[in-house]
Amino acid sequence: MTNVAKSIGGKQILCNINLEIFPGEFFCIAGPSGSGKTSLLRLLNGLESFDIGDIYYKGQSIQNSDIQKLREEVGMVFQNPAIFAETVKENLIIRKQWDKLFFVDENDLFEILEMVELPQHLLALDARSLSGGEKQRLALARTLLNKPSVLLLDEPTANLDPRLGDQILNTINQLRHQMNVTIIMVSHHIHQASKYATKAAFLIEGTITETGPISILTNPVTEAANLFLKEED
Amino acid sequence: MEQSFYIISWTDVFVSLVLVALCLFLIKWWRIGLEKTILIGTIRSFIQLSIMGYVLTFFFGLDHWIFMVCLIIIMILIASFEANRRLDVPIKGYFMMNVFSMSITVFIVLGTILQFILDLKPWFYPYAMIPIAGMIIGNGLNSSTLTTNRFIGELAHREDEIDTLLSLGASPRAAVDTSIREAIRAALIPNINGLMLVGLVQLPGVMTGQIIAGVDPLIAVRYQIMIMYMWLTTATLANVLIQGMVYKHFFTSKMQLRKELFRVNNL
């Protein structure tokens, strides 16, 4: 991302964002609520446009890429994922609704379920009956079926208790190795994120205040990041 | 039977105002607060229908297809203007979308009726063509406005679902598929209910009018059946055509949902 800025209704949401994320990284963007973290992920998935600057994916500006293909390759899992009023299986293969050629082999489906640690017997259940953690895993599996290279995760542990949150992050970290995906996660659960992430950045009031190795999550240099950590504690 | 229908005079029409007076009395007594609207509605319907009577008499006297087609075009333009006015949130180009969808609908439905069902001579026989066109346009307008407003509500309600589908690589059309289907279903339900209940609960307007005017009920029934089928087709056709255009308004060229457009009224 080079010099990316975005405003909504005259309010500056993101300002002069410069970030470089490499393949295979588990990149954590930390910051308080309302600092623009979700907006940043939405820009990367192409769900929103930026005003100035540019975002490059595999060396090409995303403004010139096929947006549907980009969204498949740079998959996103929302904080509150939409679960459709259908069975778990139908939620997983929802892409069939618009892509008639989309086919998932039963073994591939079971494999994905195993990766996200979702039991097979849930497939026939109404997806709305799942618990919060199971819904998060279902959304993760649904995105993974697109075989993305990059996975954008918006506060994946926000609605889960610390133990479940840890389990989800552990699963995600394993997926990173198994499927060779790059993870970009936004979170304000610093301690949890610091166990798994490989690199990090602080996004505070729409600005990246610092970026670097994972150690910055616990020992930031800037005053703004220190203040945020103090408020979190 | 002798004389089977009665020619209603203007005096009779004025006497019917007694019923409106009764309605106004009840509204005022119960403090429902619609007196002014009812008065305006009463006067407007009186003036509009009286003018329409003269316009129809004038056009029927011209007896040439070009005048009938012109009148239908004017009716479509007025209906499209009204449809635009009734929207919960403004949609750019909605007027033209309506003109387009209503023109196609009128062409198909009216054409089928005039050519293959009524088999009139001449084909533009004004006494059939204009009232039927009026019913098609009026019904199509009501139904498509209902559908569009419902669709806007569905967008607000399903915002997260639409974003999720888009994020997975769905096209805008695929992302709003459920919203479109729900909106059209909701708009068609009154028509379908009408088909189910017709004749059981009430006699519909066209049939009642024909019977009052002295037509054999068995013939009036046939007309009514045709008109019920016509209404259903009109509503379906108009809705499918207009929703096929409306949804595009809510997406950018980059396939992003334009939330600001339906959040205006805090739906």
CSV table of N, CA, C and O in Angstrom, one decimal, chain A residues 42 45-49 63 67-68 71 78 82 84 98 142 146, chain B residues 160-161 163-171 174 254-256 259:
chain,number,residue,atom,x,y,z
A,42,ARG,N,-11.2,-3.8,4.1
A,42,ARG,CA,-12.2,-3.7,3.0
A,42,ARG,C,-11.6,-3.1,1.7
A,42,ARG,O,-12.0,-3.5,0.6
A,45,ASN,N,-9.8,-6.0,0.0
A,45,ASN,CA,-10.7,-7.0,-0.6
A,45,ASN,C,-11.4,-6.3,-1.8
A,45,ASN,O,-12.2,-7.0,-2.5
A,46,GLY,N,-11.2,-5.0,-2.0
A,46,GLY,CA,-11.9,-4.3,-3.1
A,46,GLY,C,-13.4,-4.0,-2.8
A,46,GLY,O,-14.1,-3.7,-3.7
A,47,LEU,N,-13.8,-4.1,-1.5
A,47,LEU,CA,-15.2,-3.8,-1.2
A,47,LEU,C,-15.4,-2.3,-1.1
A,47,LEU,O,-16.5,-1.8,-1.2
A,48,GLU,N,-14.3,-1.6,-0.9
A,48,GLU,CA,-14.4,-0.1,-0.9
A,48,GLU,C,-13.2,0.5,-1.7
A,48,GLU,O,-12.2,-0.2,-1.9
A,49,SER,N,-13.4,1.7,-2.2
A,49,SER,CA,-12.3,2.3,-3.0
A,49,SER,C,-11.6,3.3,-2.1
A,49,SER,O,-12.1,3.9,-1.1
A,63,GLN,N,-6.4,-1.6,-8.8
A,63,GLN,CA,-7.4,-0.8,-9.6
A,63,GLN,C,-7.5,-1.3,-11.0
A,63,GLN,O,-8.5,-1.1,-11.7
A,67,ILE,N,-11.9,-7.5,-10.5
A,67,ILE,CA,-12.2,-7.4,-9.1
A,67,ILE,C,-12.8,-8.7,-8.5
A,67,ILE,O,-12.5,-9.0,-7.3
A,68,GLN,N,-13.5,-9.4,-9.3
A,68,GLN,CA,-14.0,-10.7,-8.7
A,68,GLN,C,-12.9,-11.7,-8.5
A,68,GLN,O,-12.9,-12.4,-7.5
A,71,ARG,N,-11.1,-10.7,-5.3
A,71,ARG,CA,-11.8,-11.0,-4.1
A,71,ARG,C,-11.7,-12.5,-3.8
A,71,ARG,O,-11.7,-12.9,-2.6
A,78,PHE,N,-15.3,-11.7,7.9
A,78,PHE,CA,-15.8,-10.6,8.6
A,78,PHE,C,-15.8,-10.8,10.1
A,78,PHE,O,-15.9,-12.0,10.6
A,82,ALA,N,-21.7,-13.2,7.8
A,82,ALA,CA,-23.1,-13.5,7.4
A,82,ALA,C,-23.3,-15.0,7.3
A,82,ALA,O,-22.5,-15.6,6.5
A,84,PHE,N,-26.0,-17.8,6.1
A,84,PHE,CA,-27.2,-17.8,5.4
A,84,PHE,C,-28.2,-18.9,6.0
A,84,PHE,O,-27.7,-19.9,6.5
A,98,TRP,N,-23.6,-18.7,-8.0
A,98,TRP,CA,-23.3,-17.8,-9.1
A,98,TRP,C,-22.2,-18.4,-10.1
A,98,TRP,O,-22.0,-17.9,-11.1
A,142,ARG,N,-15.5,-21.4,4.4
A,142,ARG,CA,-16.2,-20.9,3.2
A,142,ARG,C,-15.2,-20.1,2.3
A,142,ARG,O,-15.1,-20.2,1.1
A,146,ASN,N,-12.3,-21.0,-1.7
A,146,ASN,CA,-11.9,-20.2,-2.8
A,146,ASN,C,-10.4,-20.4,-3.1
A,146,ASN,O,-9.9,-19.8,-4.1
B,160,ASP,N,-25.0,-7.0,5.2
B,160,ASP,CA,-23.8,-7.9,5.6
B,160,ASP,C,-23.8,-9.1,4.7
B,160,ASP,O,-22.7,-9.5,4.3
B,161,GLU,N,-24.9,-9.6,4.3
B,161,GLU,CA,-24.9,-10.8,3.4
B,161,GLU,C,-24.4,-10.4,2.1
B,161,GLU,O,-23.6,-11.2,1.5
B,163,ASP,N,-22.4,-8.0,1.3
B,163,ASP,CA,-20.9,-7.8,1.4
B,163,ASP,C,-20.2,-9.1,1.5
B,163,ASP,O,-19.1,-9.2,0.8
B,164,THR,N,-20.7,-10.1,2.2
B,164,THR,CA,-20.1,-11.4,2.3
B,164,THR,C,-20.0,-12.0,0.9
B,164,THR,O,-18.9,-12.5,0.5
B,165,LEU,N,-21.1,-12.0,0.2
B,165,LEU,CA,-21.1,-12.6,-1.1
B,165,LEU,C,-20.2,-11.9,-2.1
B,165,LEU,O,-19.4,-12.6,-2.8
B,166,LEU,N,-20.2,-10.6,-2.0
B,166,LEU,CA,-19.2,-9.9,-2.9
B,166,LEU,C,-17.8,-10.2,-2.5
B,166,LEU,O,-16.9,-10.4,-3.4
B,167,SER,N,-17.5,-10.3,-1.2
B,167,SER,CA,-16.1,-10.6,-0.8
B,167,SER,C,-15.7,-12.0,-1.2
B,167,SER,O,-14.5,-12.2,-1.4
B,168,LEU,N,-16.7,-12.9,-1.5
B,168,LEU,CA,-16.3,-14.2,-2.0
B,168,LEU,C,-16.2,-14.3,-3.5
B,168,LEU,O,-15.9,-15.3,-4.0
B,169,GLY,N,-16.4,-13.2,-4.1
B,169,GLY,CA,-16.3,-13.1,-5.6
B,169,GLY,C,-17.6,-13.1,-6.4
B,169,GLY,O,-17.5,-13.3,-7.6
B,170,ALA,N,-18.7,-12.9,-5.7
B,170,ALA,CA,-20.0,-12.9,-6.4
B,170,ALA,C,-20.1,-11.6,-7.2
B,170,ALA,O,-19.6,-10.6,-6.8
B,171,SER,N,-20.9,-11.7,-8.3
B,171,SER,CA,-21.2,-10.5,-9.1
B,171,SER,C,-22.3,-9.8,-8.3
B,171,SER,O,-23.0,-10.3,-7.5
B,174,ALA,N,-25.6,-11.6,-8.5
B,174,ALA,CA,-25.7,-12.7,-7.6
B,174,ALA,C,-25.8,-12.3,-6.2
B,174,ALA,O,-26.5,-13.0,-5.4
B,254,LYS,N,-16.9,-0.6,-9.7
B,254,LYS,CA,-16.0,-1.6,-9.1
B,254,LYS,C,-16.7,-2.7,-8.3
B,254,LYS,O,-16.1,-3.3,-7.4
B,255,MET,N,-18.0,-2.8,-8.5
B,255,MET,CA,-18.8,-3.8,-7.9
B,255,MET,C,-18.8,-3.7,-6.3
B,255,MET,O,-18.7,-4.7,-5.6
B,256,GLN,N,-18.9,-2.4,-5.9
B,256,GLN,CA,-19.0,-2.2,-4.5
B,256,GLN,C,-20.5,-1.7,-4.2
B,256,GLN,O,-21.0,-0.9,-4.9
B,259,LYS,N,-23.7,1.9,0.0
B,259,LYS,CA,-24.6,1.9,1.1
B,259,LYS,C,-25.2,3.2,1.4
B,259,LYS,O,-26.3,3.3,2.0
